[in-house]
PDB file of C-alpha atoms in Angstrom:
ATOM      1  CA  MET R 192       0.000   0.000   0.000  1.00 44.00           C
ATOM      2  CA  MET R 193       1.354   3.368  -0.998  1.00 58.00           C
ATOM      3  CA  ASN R 194       1.648   6.228   1.429  1.00 71.00           C
ATOM      4  CA  PRO R 195      -1.253   8.566   0.499  1.00 72.00           C
ATOM      5  CA  LEU R 196       1.049  11.569   0.880  1.00 85.00           C
ATOM      6  CA  PHE R 197       3.689  10.223  -1.507  1.00 92.00           C
ATOM      7  CA  ALA R 198       2.427  11.962  -4.670  1.00 92.00           C
ATOM      8  CA  PRO R 199       1.645  15.292  -2.953  1.00 94.00           C
ATOM      9  CA  SER R 200       5.080  15.287  -1.286  1.00 95.00           C
ATOM     10  CA  LEU R 201       6.764  14.294  -4.534  1.00 96.00           C
ATOM     11  CA  LEU R 202       5.096  17.146  -6.406  1.00 97.00           C
ATOM     12  CA  PHE R 203       5.832  19.607  -3.592  1.00 98.00           C
ATOM     13  CA  TYR R 204       9.556  18.838  -3.681  1.00 98.00           C
ATOM     14  CA  TYR R 205       9.530  18.761  -7.475  1.00 98.00           C
ATOM     15  CA  GLY R 206       7.876  22.189  -7.522  1.00 98.00           C
ATOM     16  CA  VAL R 207      10.449  23.569  -5.088  1.00 98.00           C
ATOM     17  CA  PHE R 208      13.199  22.058  -7.271  1.00 98.00           C
ATOM     18  CA  LEU R 209      11.828  23.806 -10.384  1.00 98.00           C
ATOM     19  CA  ILE R 210      11.608  27.140  -8.564  1.00 97.00           C
ATOM     20  CA  LEU R 211      15.166  26.750  -7.267  1.00 97.00           C
ATOM     21  CA  CYS R 212      16.417  25.904 -10.785  1.00 96.00           C
ATOM     22  CA  GLY R 213      14.968  29.203 -12.000  1.00 95.00           C
ATOM     23  CA  ILE R 214      16.626  31.089  -9.166  1.00 96.00           C
ATOM     24  CA  VAL R 215      19.980  29.332  -9.650  1.00 96.00           C
ATOM     25  CA  SER R 216      19.847  30.137 -13.370  1.00 95.00           C
ATOM     26  CA  VAL R 217      19.544  33.845 -12.653  1.00 95.00           C
ATOM     27  CA  VAL R 218      22.261  33.704  -9.980  1.00 95.00           C
ATOM     28  CA  LEU R 219      24.731  31.886 -12.256  1.00 94.00           C
ATOM     29  CA  ILE R 220      23.842  33.378 -15.630  1.00 93.00           C
ATOM     30  CA  GLY R 221      22.364  36.768 -14.772  1.00 91.00           C
ATOM     31  CA  LEU R 222      19.260  38.545 -15.946  1.00 89.00           C
ATOM     32  CA  LYS R 223      19.535  36.861 -19.351  1.00 87.00           C
ATOM     33  CA  ALA R 224      17.956  33.882 -17.555  1.00 88.00           C
ATOM     34  CA  LYS R 225      14.796  35.733 -16.522  1.00 88.00           C
ATOM     35  CA  THR R 226      12.706  33.377 -18.684  1.00 88.00           C
ATOM     36  CA  ALA R 227      14.186  30.452 -16.724  1.00 90.00           C
ATOM     37  CA  LEU R 228      13.134  32.176 -13.517  1.00 91.00           C
ATOM     38  CA  ALA R 229       9.611  32.722 -14.826  1.00 92.00           C
ATOM     39  CA  SER R 230       9.193  29.225 -16.284  1.00 91.00           C
ATOM     40  CA  GLY R 231      10.729  27.537 -13.230  1.00 93.00           C
ATOM     41  CA  GLY R 232       8.592  29.628 -10.897  1.00 95.00           C
ATOM     42  CA  ILE R 233       5.341  29.116 -12.773  1.00 96.00           C
ATOM     43  CA  SER R 234       5.827  25.386 -13.367  1.00 97.00           C
ATOM     44  CA  GLY R 235       6.954  24.957  -9.758  1.00 97.00           C
ATOM     45  CA  VAL R 236       3.843  26.658  -8.402  1.00 98.00           C
ATOM     46  CA  ILE R 237       1.687  24.535 -10.733  1.00 97.00           C
ATOM     47  CA  ALA R 238       3.343  21.318  -9.481  1.00 98.00           C
ATOM     48  CA  ILE R 239       2.872  22.346  -5.839  1.00 98.00           C
ATOM     49  CA  THR R 240      -0.767  23.260  -6.500  1.00 98.00           C
ATOM     50  CA  ILE R 241      -1.452  19.924  -8.193  1.00 97.00           C
ATOM     51  CA  GLY R 242       0.168  18.152  -5.238  1.00 96.00           C
ATOM     52  CA  HIS R 243      -2.173  20.011  -2.897  1.00 97.00           C
ATOM     53  CA  PHE R 244      -5.229  18.839  -4.831  1.00 97.00           C
ATOM     54  CA  ILE R 245      -3.927  15.266  -4.943  1.00 95.00           C
ATOM     55  CA  ALA R 246      -3.664  15.423  -1.141  1.00 95.00           C
ATOM     56  CA  GLN R 247      -7.337  16.478  -1.120  1.00 95.00           C
ATOM     57  CA  GLY R 248      -8.175  13.254  -2.981  1.00 92.00           C
ATOM     58  CA  SER R 249      -8.650  14.635  -6.494  1.00 94.00           C
ATOM     59  CA  VAL R 250      -8.313  11.983  -9.193  1.00 92.00           C
ATOM     60  CA  ILE R 251      -8.265  14.733 -11.825  1.00 96.00           C
ATOM     61  CA  ALA R 252      -5.233  16.260 -10.063  1.00 96.00           C
ATOM     62  CA  GLN R 253      -3.417  12.902 -10.289  1.00 94.00           C
ATOM     63  CA  ILE R 254      -3.979  12.883 -14.039  1.00 95.00           C
ATOM     64  CA  ALA R 255      -2.983  16.565 -14.250  1.00 97.00           C
ATOM     65  CA  GLY R 256       0.244  15.792 -12.384  1.00 96.00           C
ATOM     66  CA  ILE R 257       1.166  13.164 -14.948  1.00 96.00           C
ATOM     67  CA  LEU R 258       0.206  15.352 -17.918  1.00 97.00           C
ATOM     68  CA  VAL R 259       2.075  18.389 -16.574  1.00 97.00           C
ATOM     69  CA  CYS R 260       5.219  16.321 -16.003  1.00 97.00           C
ATOM     70  CA  LEU R 261       4.950  14.818 -19.474  1.00 97.00           C
ATOM     71  CA  ALA R 262       4.551  18.284 -21.022  1.00 97.00           C
ATOM     72  CA  LEU R 263       7.448  19.690 -18.993  1.00 97.00           C
ATOM     73  CA  PHE R 264       9.652  16.748 -19.956  1.00 97.00           C
ATOM     74  CA  ILE R 265       8.981  17.444 -23.636  1.00 97.00           C
ATOM     75  CA  VAL R 266       9.640  21.168 -23.197  1.00 96.00           C
ATOM     76  CA  PHE R 267      12.836  20.627 -21.194  1.00 96.00           C
ATOM     77  CA  CYS R 268      14.160  18.124 -23.755  1.00 97.00           C
ATOM     78  CA  TRP R 269      13.402  20.536 -26.590  1.00 97.00           C
ATOM     79  CA  ARG R 270      15.018  23.462 -24.768  1.00 95.00           C
ATOM     80  CA  SER R 271      18.010  21.344 -23.799  1.00 95.00           C
ATOM     81  CA  ALA R 272      18.609  20.243 -27.400  1.00 97.00           C
ATOM     82  CA  LYS R 273      18.156  23.809 -28.683  1.00 96.00           C
ATOM     83  CA  THR R 274      20.618  25.116 -26.096  1.00 94.00           C
ATOM     84  CA  LEU R 275      23.138  22.378 -26.891  1.00 96.00           C
ATOM     85  CA  PHE R 276      23.090  23.319 -30.580  1.00 95.00           C
ATOM     86  CA  LYS R 277      23.675  26.943 -29.566  1.00 94.00           C
ATOM     87  CA  VAL R 278      26.611  25.837 -27.390  1.00 94.00           C
ATOM     88  CA  PHE R 279      28.116  24.076 -30.423  1.00 94.00           C
ATOM     89  CA  GLU R 280      27.800  27.302 -32.447  1.00 92.00           C
ATOM     90  CA  LEU R 281      29.363  29.373 -29.685  1.00 92.00           C
ATOM     91  CA  ILE R 282      32.296  26.958 -29.324  1.00 91.00           C
ATOM     92  CA  GLN R 283      33.252  27.540 -32.955  1.00 89.00           C
ATOM     93  CA  GLU R 284      32.978  31.306 -32.539  1.00 88.00           C
ATOM     94  CA  ARG R 285      34.700  31.348 -29.127  1.00 84.00           C
ATOM     95  CA  ASP R 286      31.823  33.571 -28.000  1.00 85.00           C
ATOM     96  CA  PRO R 287      31.890  34.994 -24.430  1.00 86.00           C
ATOM     97  CA  ASP R 288      28.280  33.799 -23.938  1.00 88.00           C
ATOM     98  CA  LEU R 289      29.482  30.186 -24.114  1.00 92.00           C
ATOM     99  CA  LYS R 290      29.793  29.814 -20.331  1.00 92.00           C
ATOM    100  CA  GLY R 291      26.240  31.029 -19.697  1.00 92.00           C
ATOM    101  CA  LYS R 292      24.782  28.810 -22.413  1.00 93.00           C
ATOM    102  CA  GLY R 293      26.733  25.838 -21.072  1.00 94.00           C
ATOM    103  CA  ILE R 294      25.328  26.411 -17.591  1.00 94.00           C
ATOM    104  CA  ALA R 295      21.837  26.821 -19.043  1.00 94.00           C
ATOM    105  CA  PHE R 296      22.220  23.528 -20.914  1.00 95.00           C
ATOM    106  CA  LEU R 297      23.225  21.711 -17.724  1.00 96.00           C
ATOM    107  CA  ILE R 298      20.361  23.161 -15.672  1.00 95.00           C
ATOM    108  CA  ILE R 299      17.734  22.459 -18.340  1.00 95.00           C
ATOM    109  CA  SER R 300      19.070  18.914 -18.812  1.00 96.00           C
ATOM    110  CA  LEU R 301      18.931  18.337 -15.054  1.00 97.00           C
ATOM    111  CA  MET R 302      15.338  19.573 -15.045  1.00 97.00           C
ATOM    112  CA  ALA R 303      14.496  17.091 -17.826  1.00 97.00           C
ATOM    113  CA  VAL R 304      16.086  14.182 -15.946  1.00 97.00           C
ATOM    114  CA  VAL R 305      14.368  15.027 -12.655  1.00 98.00           C
ATOM    115  CA  THR R 306      11.072  15.497 -14.501  1.00 97.00           C
ATOM    116  CA  VAL R 307      11.203  12.039 -16.096  1.00 97.00           C
ATOM    117  CA  VAL R 308      11.964  10.508 -12.680  1.00 97.00           C
ATOM    118  CA  VAL R 309       8.990  12.332 -11.129  1.00 97.00           C
ATOM    119  CA  LEU R 310       6.802  11.240 -14.052  1.00 97.00           C
ATOM    120  CA  LEU R 311       7.828   7.599 -13.677  1.00 96.00           C
ATOM    121  CA  LEU R 312       7.307   7.682  -9.911  1.00 95.00           C
ATOM    122  CA  GLN R 313       3.820   9.100 -10.414  1.00 94.00           C
ATOM    123  CA  LEU R 314       2.999   6.386 -12.950  1.00 92.00           C
ATOM    124  CA  THR R 315       4.294   3.726 -10.575  1.00 89.00           C
ATOM    125  CA  TYR R 316       2.194   4.907  -7.655  1.00 82.00           C
ATOM    126  CA  ILE R 317      -0.984   6.102  -9.383  1.00 76.00           C
ATOM    127  CA  THR R 318      -4.143   5.300  -7.391  1.00 64.00           C
ATOM    128  CA  VAL R 319      -6.801   6.133  -9.972  1.00 52.00           C
TER     129      VAL R 319
END
């Protein structure tokens, strides 16, 4: 039997992780990463909110948690690939923005990996 607070706790910590990734992006890269701050903050708040409704017993929230993670995984993979291609361009040009793009690539890739783990954990413990 699964702990009924597993999914809400998972989504709470996942949401906090996403928010922190946005903050860390701005700290390490600067204001160029303001979209990372906004997307991390918004997706983090959404994950925490879904976790709250799962704790209230909402089956729809369980489905929303899975769909949101799936959508975020797709977005993070797309953004990670796009950023990696930009890193390859900047390497050839020896551009000073290379460091920031490299950091962005690592953070976005980490977000994608954590997202797929959260998605798989939700699928494993779904109680619909």
